[in-house]
Tab-separated table of C-alpha atoms and ligand atoms in Angstrom:
chain	number	residue	atom	x	y	z
A	1	UNK	CA	0.021	-0.093	-0.037
A	2	UNK	CA	2.631	2.522	1.118
A	3	UNK	CA	4.608	1.396	-1.706
A	4	UNK	CA	2.560	3.171	-4.567
A	5	UNK	CA	2.168	6.359	-2.903
A	6	UNK	CA	5.735	6.471	-1.802
A	7	UNK	CA	6.365	5.612	-5.584
A	8	UNK	CA	3.912	8.542	-6.715
A	9	UNK	CA	6.776	10.650	-5.069
A	10	UNK	CA	9.471	8.625	-6.307
A	11	UNK	CA	10.636	6.834	-3.301
A	12	UNK	CA	11.658	3.206	-3.149
A	13	UNK	CA	9.304	1.866	-0.070
A	14	UNK	CA	12.115	-1.020	0.310
A	15	UNK	CA	14.830	1.366	0.756
A	16	UNK	CA	12.383	3.606	3.417
A	17	UNK	CA	12.128	2.596	7.347
A	18	UNK	CA	8.379	3.252	7.668
A	19	UNK	CA	7.125	4.034	11.212
A	20	UNK	CA	3.548	5.343	12.794
A	21	UNK	CA	4.377	9.196	14.284
A	22	UNK	CA	2.615	11.062	16.789
A	23	UNK	CA	-0.609	11.260	18.271
A	24	UNK	CA	-3.928	12.535	16.547
A	25	UNK	CA	-6.859	11.457	16.663
A	26	UNK	CA	-7.959	12.221	12.980
A	27	UNK	CA	-5.144	11.594	10.233
A	28	UNK	CA	-2.853	9.057	10.348
A	29	UNK	CA	0.612	9.534	10.009
A	30	UNK	CA	4.075	8.397	9.841
A	31	UNK	CA	7.929	9.113	9.759
A	32	UNK	CA	9.616	7.647	6.421
A	33	UNK	CA	13.134	7.698	6.590
A	34	UNK	CA	14.820	7.007	3.159
A	35	UNK	CA	18.862	6.917	3.506
A	36	UNK	CA	19.744	10.558	5.066
A	37	UNK	CA	16.046	11.958	4.059
A	38	UNK	CA	13.536	11.729	6.461
A	39	UNK	CA	9.599	12.311	5.253
A	40	UNK	CA	6.289	12.551	6.892
A	41	UNK	CA	3.714	10.675	5.585
A	42	UNK	CA	0.000	11.506	6.631
A	43	UNK	CA	-3.338	9.702	5.429
A	44	UNK	CA	-5.813	12.243	5.406
A	45	UNK	CA	-9.341	11.331	7.063
A	46	UNK	CA	-11.761	11.273	4.370
A	47	UNK	CA	-14.584	11.180	6.501
A	48	UNK	CA	-13.493	14.275	8.931
A	49	UNK	CA	-11.932	16.104	5.361
A	50	UNK	CA	-14.711	16.083	2.315
A	51	UNK	CA	-12.426	17.539	0.023
A	52	UNK	CA	-8.696	17.103	1.197
A	53	UNK	CA	-7.853	18.985	-2.170
A	54	UNK	CA	-9.038	22.039	-0.293
A	55	UNK	CA	-6.194	21.587	1.809
A	56	UNK	CA	-3.340	21.578	-0.884
A	57	UNK	CA	-4.938	24.333	-2.417
A	58	UNK	CA	-5.055	26.466	1.012
A	59	UNK	CA	-1.291	25.175	1.582
A	60	UNK	CA	0.381	26.426	-1.864
A	61	UNK	CA	-1.906	29.461	-1.524
A	62	UNK	CA	-0.440	30.154	2.007
A	63	UNK	CA	3.237	29.027	0.641
A	64	UNK	CA	3.370	31.625	-1.873
A	65	UNK	CA	2.473	34.105	0.075
A	66	UNK	CA	4.967	33.657	2.926
A	67	UNK	CA	7.402	33.121	0.131
A	68	UNK	CA	6.773	36.497	-1.531
A	69	UNK	CA	6.338	39.046	1.584
A	70	UNK	CA	8.286	37.105	4.158
A	71	UNK	CA	10.499	34.806	2.782
A	72	UNK	CA	12.295	34.719	5.976
A	73	UNK	CA	9.605	32.336	7.443
A	74	UNK	CA	10.425	28.640	7.785
A	75	UNK	CA	7.573	27.158	5.667
A	76	UNK	CA	7.550	23.377	5.364
A	77	UNK	CA	6.292	23.001	1.458
A	78	UNK	CA	4.735	19.793	0.737
A	79	UNK	CA	6.815	17.448	-1.110
A	80	UNK	CA	5.416	17.196	-4.736
A	81	UNK	CA	4.579	13.831	-6.418
A	82	UNK	CA	6.454	13.258	-9.862
A	83	UNK	CA	3.710	14.683	-11.652
A	84	UNK	CA	3.586	17.845	-9.468
A	85	UNK	CA	0.744	16.815	-7.039
A	86	UNK	CA	0.448	18.130	-3.869
A	87	UNK	CA	-1.596	15.334	-2.543
A	88	UNK	CA	-1.919	10.937	-3.809
A	89	UNK	CA	-5.139	9.301	-4.350
A	90	UNK	CA	-5.264	6.105	-4.146
A	91	UNK	CA	-7.382	3.608	-5.967
A	92	UNK	CA	-9.967	3.137	-3.073
A	93	UNK	CA	-10.032	6.821	-2.251
A	94	UNK	CA	-7.660	7.278	0.144
A	95	UNK	CA	-5.899	10.812	0.243
A	96	UNK	CA	-1.615	11.236	1.310
A	97	UNK	CA	0.314	13.830	1.167
A	98	UNK	CA	4.028	13.711	2.169
A	99	UNK	CA	6.059	16.778	3.850
A	100	UNK	CA	9.766	17.002	4.528
A	101	UNK	CA	10.876	15.956	7.951
A	102	UNK	CA	12.349	19.022	9.327
A	103	UNK	CA	16.226	18.054	10.309
A	104	UNK	CA	17.340	18.533	13.965
A	105	UNK	CA	13.597	20.118	14.759
A	106	UNK	CA	12.440	18.972	17.779
A	107	UNK	CA	8.875	18.719	18.861
A	108	UNK	CA	6.942	18.450	22.390
A	109	UNK	CA	3.834	16.893	23.240
A	110	UNK	CA	3.933	18.295	26.749
A	111	UNK	CA	4.179	22.101	27.597
A	112	UNK	CA	7.162	21.596	30.283
A	113	UNK	CA	7.970	24.924	30.966
A	114	UNK	CA	6.546	28.488	30.447
A	115	UNK	CA	9.149	29.312	27.706
A	116	UNK	CA	7.693	26.715	25.385
A	117	UNK	CA	4.473	27.996	26.067
A	118	UNK	CA	5.586	31.317	25.411
A	119	UNK	CA	7.378	30.818	22.041
A	120	UNK	CA	4.259	28.359	20.969
A	121	UNK	CA	2.056	31.472	21.541
A	122	UNK	CA	4.327	33.797	19.469
A	123	UNK	CA	4.786	31.117	16.934
A	124	UNK	CA	0.918	30.940	15.914
A	125	UNK	CA	0.686	34.692	16.408
A	126	UNK	CA	3.447	35.161	14.130
A	127	UNK	CA	1.427	33.174	11.667
A	128	UNK	CA	-1.729	35.337	11.748
A	129	UNK	CA	-0.069	38.226	11.557
A	130	UNK	CA	2.308	37.190	8.443
A	131	UNK	CA	-0.707	36.361	6.363
A	132	UNK	CA	-2.678	39.310	7.735
A	133	UNK	CA	-2.068	40.981	4.157
A	134	UNK	CA	-3.311	37.865	2.058
A	135	UNK	CA	-7.189	37.863	0.682
A	136	UNK	CA	-9.286	35.747	2.822
A	137	UNK	CA	-11.699	34.978	-0.159
A	138	UNK	CA	-8.284	32.882	-1.284
A	139	UNK	CA	-8.573	30.035	1.878
A	140	UNK	CA	-10.860	27.942	1.242
A	141	UNK	CA	-12.853	25.847	4.311
A	142	UNK	CA	-11.229	22.608	4.541
A	143	UNK	CA	-13.741	21.973	7.717
A	144	UNK	CA	-17.116	24.100	7.498
A	145	UNK	CA	-18.748	24.413	10.952
A	146	UNK	CA	-15.391	23.274	12.543
A	147	UNK	CA	-15.498	25.785	15.108
A	148	UNK	CA	-19.251	26.750	15.225
A	149	UNK	CA	-20.211	26.696	18.731
A	150	UNK	CA	-23.887	26.701	17.885
A	151	UNK	CA	-24.207	24.221	15.700
A	152	UNK	CA	-22.101	21.863	18.053
A	153	UNK	CA	-24.625	22.300	20.511
A	154	UNK	CA	-27.395	21.575	18.244
A	155	UNK	CA	-25.519	18.577	17.824
A	156	UNK	CA	-25.178	17.845	21.483
A	157	UNK	CA	-29.189	18.212	21.977
A	158	UNK	CA	-29.670	16.148	19.164
A	159	UNK	CA	-27.559	13.392	21.169
A	160	UNK	CA	-29.027	14.019	23.963
A	161	UNK	CA	-31.887	13.203	22.782
A	162	UNK	CA	-31.224	10.376	19.973
A	163	UNK	CA	-28.113	9.088	21.258
A	164	UNK	CA	-27.627	5.852	23.106
A	165	UNK	CA	-30.295	5.835	25.893
A	166	UNK	CA	-28.251	3.831	28.962
A	167	UNK	CA	-25.376	6.506	27.897
A	168	UNK	CA	-27.611	9.245	28.059
A	169	UNK	CA	-29.095	8.375	31.660
A	170	UNK	CA	-25.540	7.938	33.052
A	171	UNK	CA	-24.202	11.307	31.830
A	172	UNK	CA	-27.249	13.400	33.053
A	173	UNK	CA	-25.149	15.309	35.951
A	174	UNK	CA	-22.828	16.143	32.885
A	175	UNK	CA	-25.450	17.155	30.326
A	176	UNK	CA	-27.203	19.274	32.924
A	177	UNK	CA	-23.174	21.056	33.482
A	178	UNK	CA	-22.869	21.644	29.817
A	179	UNK	CA	-26.303	23.278	29.703
A	180	UNK	CA	-25.398	25.778	33.248
A	181	UNK	CA	-22.607	26.837	30.548
A	182	UNK	CA	-24.838	27.742	28.056
A	183	UNK	CA	-23.870	31.492	28.144
A	184	UNK	CA	-20.737	30.706	26.438
A	185	UNK	CA	-23.221	29.742	22.692
A	186	UNK	CA	-24.856	32.887	23.515
A	187	UNK	CA	-21.659	35.065	23.810
A	188	UNK	CA	-20.652	33.208	20.769
A	189	UNK	CA	-23.603	33.980	19.042
A	190	UNK	CA	-23.000	37.733	19.494
A	191	UNK	CA	-19.739	37.631	18.395
A	192	UNK	CA	-20.816	35.752	14.934
A	193	UNK	CA	-22.747	39.421	14.761
A	194	UNK	CA	-20.263	41.807	15.899
A	195	UNK	CA	-17.893	43.921	13.362
A	196	UNK	CA	-15.374	44.227	15.961
A	197	UNK	CA	-14.265	40.456	15.421
A	198	UNK	CA	-12.486	39.589	12.502
A	199	UNK	CA	-11.897	36.626	10.529
A	200	UNK	CA	-8.100	35.891	9.982
A	201	UNK	CA	-6.802	33.338	8.720
A	202	UNK	CA	-6.113	31.224	11.846
A	203	UNK	CA	-4.725	27.656	12.423
A	204	UNK	CA	-7.384	26.149	14.737
A	205	UNK	CA	-5.163	23.384	16.064
A	206	UNK	CA	-2.643	24.934	17.978
A	207	UNK	CA	-1.500	22.085	20.526
A	208	UNK	CA	2.124	22.373	21.355
A	209	UNK	CA	3.233	19.575	19.061
A	210	UNK	CA	2.126	21.724	16.244
A	211	UNK	CA	4.502	23.881	16.871
A	212	UNK	CA	8.116	23.173	15.913
A	213	UNK	CA	11.716	24.092	17.686
A	214	UNK	CA	15.363	23.961	16.929
A	215	UNK	CA	17.409	22.356	19.696
A	216	UNK	CA	17.696	25.969	21.706
A	217	UNK	CA	14.172	26.082	22.411
A	218	UNK	CA	13.290	28.900	19.805
A	219	UNK	CA	9.903	27.852	17.462
A	220	UNK	CA	10.886	27.268	14.041
A	221	UNK	CA	7.439	27.391	12.547
A	222	UNK	CA	3.923	25.690	12.904
A	223	UNK	CA	2.910	22.823	11.268
A	224	UNK	CA	-0.399	20.149	10.673
A	225	UNK	CA	-1.875	22.837	8.273
A	226	UNK	CA	-5.442	21.023	7.422
A	227	UNK	CA	-7.572	23.142	9.242
A	228	UNK	CA	-5.982	26.304	8.580
A	229	UNK	CA	-8.909	28.806	7.178
A	230	UNK	CA	-10.956	31.971	8.077
A	231	UNK	CA	-11.524	32.021	11.281
A	232	UNK	CA	-11.996	34.108	14.863
A	233	UNK	CA	-8.478	34.297	16.975
A	234	UNK	CA	-10.406	33.133	20.142
A	235	UNK	CA	-10.009	29.285	18.294
A	236	UNK	CA	-6.146	29.404	18.109
A	237	UNK	CA	-5.681	31.236	21.361
A	238	UNK	CA	-8.385	29.434	23.056
A	239	UNK	CA	-7.074	25.964	21.976
A	240	UNK	CA	-3.458	26.791	23.789
A	241	UNK	CA	-5.368	27.426	26.842
A	242	UNK	CA	-7.126	24.422	26.556
A	243	UNK	CA	-3.843	22.793	26.039
A	244	UNK	CA	-1.134	24.751	27.491
A	245	UNK	CA	-2.637	25.896	31.215
A	246	UNK	CA	-2.992	21.960	32.733
A	247	UNK	CA	-0.136	20.228	34.085
A	248	UNK	CA	-2.570	16.791	33.235
A	249	UNK	CA	-4.054	16.894	28.988
A	250	UNK	CA	-7.433	16.080	28.349
A	251	UNK	CA	-6.669	11.947	28.348
A	252	UNK	CA	-5.937	12.441	32.004
A	253	UNK	CA	-8.507	10.429	34.132
A	254	UNK	CA	-7.689	11.816	37.447
A	255	UNK	CA	-9.426	15.189	37.371
A	256	UNK	CA	-7.623	16.751	40.809
A	257	UNK	CA	-4.377	16.818	38.903
A	258	UNK	CA	-6.004	19.465	36.410
A	259	UNK	CA	-5.546	23.046	36.742
A	260	UNK	CA	-5.751	26.658	35.147
A	261	UNK	CA	-1.904	27.505	35.834
A	262	UNK	CA	-1.416	31.623	36.082
A	263	UNK	CA	2.556	31.564	34.760
A	264	UNK	CA	1.270	29.771	31.899
A	265	UNK	CA	-1.652	32.063	30.660
A	266	UNK	CA	0.972	35.031	31.197
A	267	UNK	CA	3.263	33.072	29.244
A	268	UNK	CA	1.190	32.797	26.088
A	269	UNK	CA	-0.346	36.088	26.469
A	270	UNK	CA	2.552	37.503	26.210
A	271	UNK	CA	3.721	35.349	23.540
A	272	UNK	CA	0.647	35.904	21.256
A	273	UNK	CA	0.068	39.460	21.872
A	274	UNK	CA	3.757	40.321	21.416
A	275	UNK	CA	2.586	39.421	17.592
A	276	UNK	CA	-0.727	40.026	17.311
A	277	UNK	CA	-1.415	43.431	19.737
A	278	UNK	CA	-1.812	45.965	17.213
A	279	UNK	CA	-4.101	43.512	15.267
A	280	UNK	CA	-6.642	42.647	17.780
A	281	UNK	CA	-9.332	44.650	18.432
A	282	UNK	CA	-10.281	45.846	21.949
A	283	UNK	CA	-13.297	44.196	22.191
A	284	UNK	CA	-10.939	41.278	20.966
A	285	UNK	CA	-8.321	41.663	23.543
A	286	UNK	CA	-11.145	41.788	26.319
A	287	UNK	CA	-12.619	38.001	25.109
A	288	UNK	CA	-9.340	36.638	25.636
A	289	UNK	CA	-10.401	34.778	28.496
A	290	UNK	CA	-13.596	33.997	26.888
A	291	UNK	CA	-11.536	32.346	24.254
A	292	UNK	CA	-10.572	29.566	26.955
A	293	UNK	CA	-13.890	29.054	28.054
A	294	UNK	CA	-15.001	28.811	24.365
A	295	UNK	CA	-12.756	25.812	23.078
A	296	UNK	CA	-12.906	24.049	26.435
A	297	UNK	CA	-16.557	23.974	26.552
A	298	UNK	CA	-17.045	23.174	22.988
A	299	UNK	CA	-14.510	20.298	23.209
A	300	UNK	CA	-16.195	18.899	26.134
A	301	UNK	CA	-19.246	19.093	24.397
A	302	UNK	CA	-18.362	17.424	21.364
A	303	UNK	CA	-16.336	15.011	23.183
A	304	UNK	CA	-19.833	14.142	25.197
A	305	UNK	CA	-21.498	14.445	22.025
A	306	UNK	CA	-19.694	11.519	20.526
A	307	UNK	CA	-20.016	9.176	23.875
A	308	UNK	CA	-23.768	9.350	23.520
A	309	UNK	CA	-23.351	8.607	19.603
A	310	UNK	CA	-21.230	5.682	20.495
A	311	UNK	CA	-18.253	7.178	19.897
A	312	UNK	CA	-18.734	7.327	16.039
A	313	UNK	CA	-16.173	10.295	15.525
A	314	UNK	CA	-12.917	9.917	17.611
A	315	UNK	CA	-13.329	6.428	18.854
A	316	UNK	CA	-11.978	5.044	21.917
A	317	UNK	CA	-9.742	3.046	23.379
A	318	UNK	CA	-11.844	2.347	26.653
A	319	UNK	CA	-14.973	2.166	27.423
A	320	UNK	CA	-15.864	5.575	28.569
A	321	UNK	CA	-12.925	6.778	27.270
A	322	UNK	CA	-15.287	10.108	25.866
A	323	UNK	CA	-16.990	10.418	28.843
A	324	UNK	CA	-13.940	10.386	30.488
A	325	UNK	CA	-12.294	12.986	28.020
A	326	UNK	CA	-15.728	15.440	28.407
A	327	UNK	CA	-15.348	15.406	32.260
A	328	UNK	CA	-11.816	16.171	31.930
A	329	UNK	CA	-12.746	19.446	29.727
A	330	UNK	CA	-15.601	20.114	32.216
A	331	UNK	CA	-13.258	20.165	35.329
A	332	UNK	CA	-10.734	22.625	33.012
A	333	UNK	CA	-13.611	24.882	32.268
A	334	UNK	CA	-14.543	25.353	36.061
A	335	UNK	CA	-10.877	25.505	36.851
A	336	UNK	CA	-10.547	28.531	34.024
A	337	UNK	CA	-13.683	29.924	35.238
A	338	UNK	CA	-12.408	30.187	39.033
A	339	UNK	CA	-9.500	31.928	37.941
A	340	UNK	CA	-11.109	34.631	35.514
A	341	UNK	CA	-10.027	37.260	37.458
A	342	UNK	CA	-6.519	36.471	37.799
A	343	UNK	CA	-6.204	36.211	34.380
A	344	UNK	CA	-7.822	39.672	33.701
A	345	UNK	CA	-5.129	40.982	35.295
A	346	UNK	CA	-2.460	39.197	33.317
A	347	UNK	CA	-3.999	40.697	30.203
A	348	UNK	CA	-4.515	44.248	31.805
A	349	UNK	CA	-1.058	43.854	32.964
A	350	UNK	CA	0.128	43.531	29.116
A	351	UNK	CA	-0.952	47.233	28.761
A	352	UNK	CA	-4.238	46.566	27.381
A	353	UNK	CA	-7.475	48.101	28.475
A	354	UNK	CA	-10.220	45.103	29.550
A	355	UNK	CA	-12.163	47.269	31.433
B	1	LIG	C1	-8.643	16.540	16.974
B	1	LIG	O1	-6.562	14.777	15.165
B	1	LIG	P1	-6.093	15.668	16.691
B	1	LIG	O2	-5.401	15.185	17.240
B	1	LIG	O3	-4.669	16.509	15.794
B	1	LIG	C2	-9.552	17.369	16.471
B	1	LIG	C3	-9.641	18.400	16.961
B	1	LIG	C4	-9.721	17.982	18.510
B	1	LIG	C5	-8.608	17.329	19.101
B	1	LIG	C6	-8.693	16.709	20.390
B	1	LIG	C7	-10.578	17.667	12.762
B	1	LIG	O4	-7.103	16.485	16.409
B	1	LIG	O5	-10.214	19.230	16.294
B	1	LIG	O6	-9.414	19.632	19.342
B	1	LIG	O7	-8.588	15.993	17.882
B	1	LIG	N1	-9.450	17.704	14.971
B	1	LIG	C8	-10.687	17.323	14.083
B	1	LIG	O8	-7.550	15.831	20.947
B	1	LIG	O9	-11.529	17.141	14.528
B	2	LIG	MG1	-4.584	18.484	13.458
């Protein structure tokens, strides 16, 4: 199977070592080492990304824009096939793409210190800033409604009605808690109508392992560009809050280990605003804490919805996996909400009016 795909790029599978790579839930990733050259091979989940060609098209536009206007930016160009395509489509309709593995780069699965959090936030902020001159109309929606919380909430309500009855019963407490936080959805609906919220090119998956670092800990670039599309800053800043603030990640079943660390919040505010301070409106800056609530809440809803729908989207490694993930995110939402006051102070200390 992989042999045909690699052959499309002029590589000989027998001369390469192919190993599963990374921890993504949606696409499947391998590291392919052929002699002294290494690559990242990915199978795009076609169930999720209905039109993978749009991903290749977006990446091409972004690459061209960066090469032209910001040639100093380290952009990882996808490898083209021998017939000059950005994707390989197999006979059974699977989509693959290849990119070089950046030599001497390091990626992390855990945010081990505040410097890492700062650097990652700087990288994602820089990415949006450098693309601010790009005509947004040229960038396609690779996953329509991906961060549409209103729709996610509707899907949740549907699952509460039509999902697995015993799982619905078992989740009663969690369903009620999600309903109690429904102001987060109401606020999102206001944001969508508010001209102070700008649509920009956002990454939409800002977890730490989507940043490449050099050996001295400096950020090199952001990777995993499948979900790069028009969106709101709350998606990127919020997903950093979701994945950098707590020392325990979304898989943690011991919820007492989940906390929202203020010094990490400060680090991502500094890293992000250092790049985007002049780009974000006052109203947007006032919603920096909301951003975290928005993303954590949405992820909680998505995990619970999936649990009620028998794990159809995320799959499950054990019986109550998605219920545990949802509970984990709900706990994180509580922890962030409790820290609202301190977090506002941190934004204000950056010299921003959050009044
Ligand atoms: C999925 O596949 P991965 O791990 O990059 C999901 C994100 C979730 C994340 C939760 C396309 O991302 O939205 O935040 O799982 N991506 C998609 O771990 O659904
Ligand atoms: Mg991803």
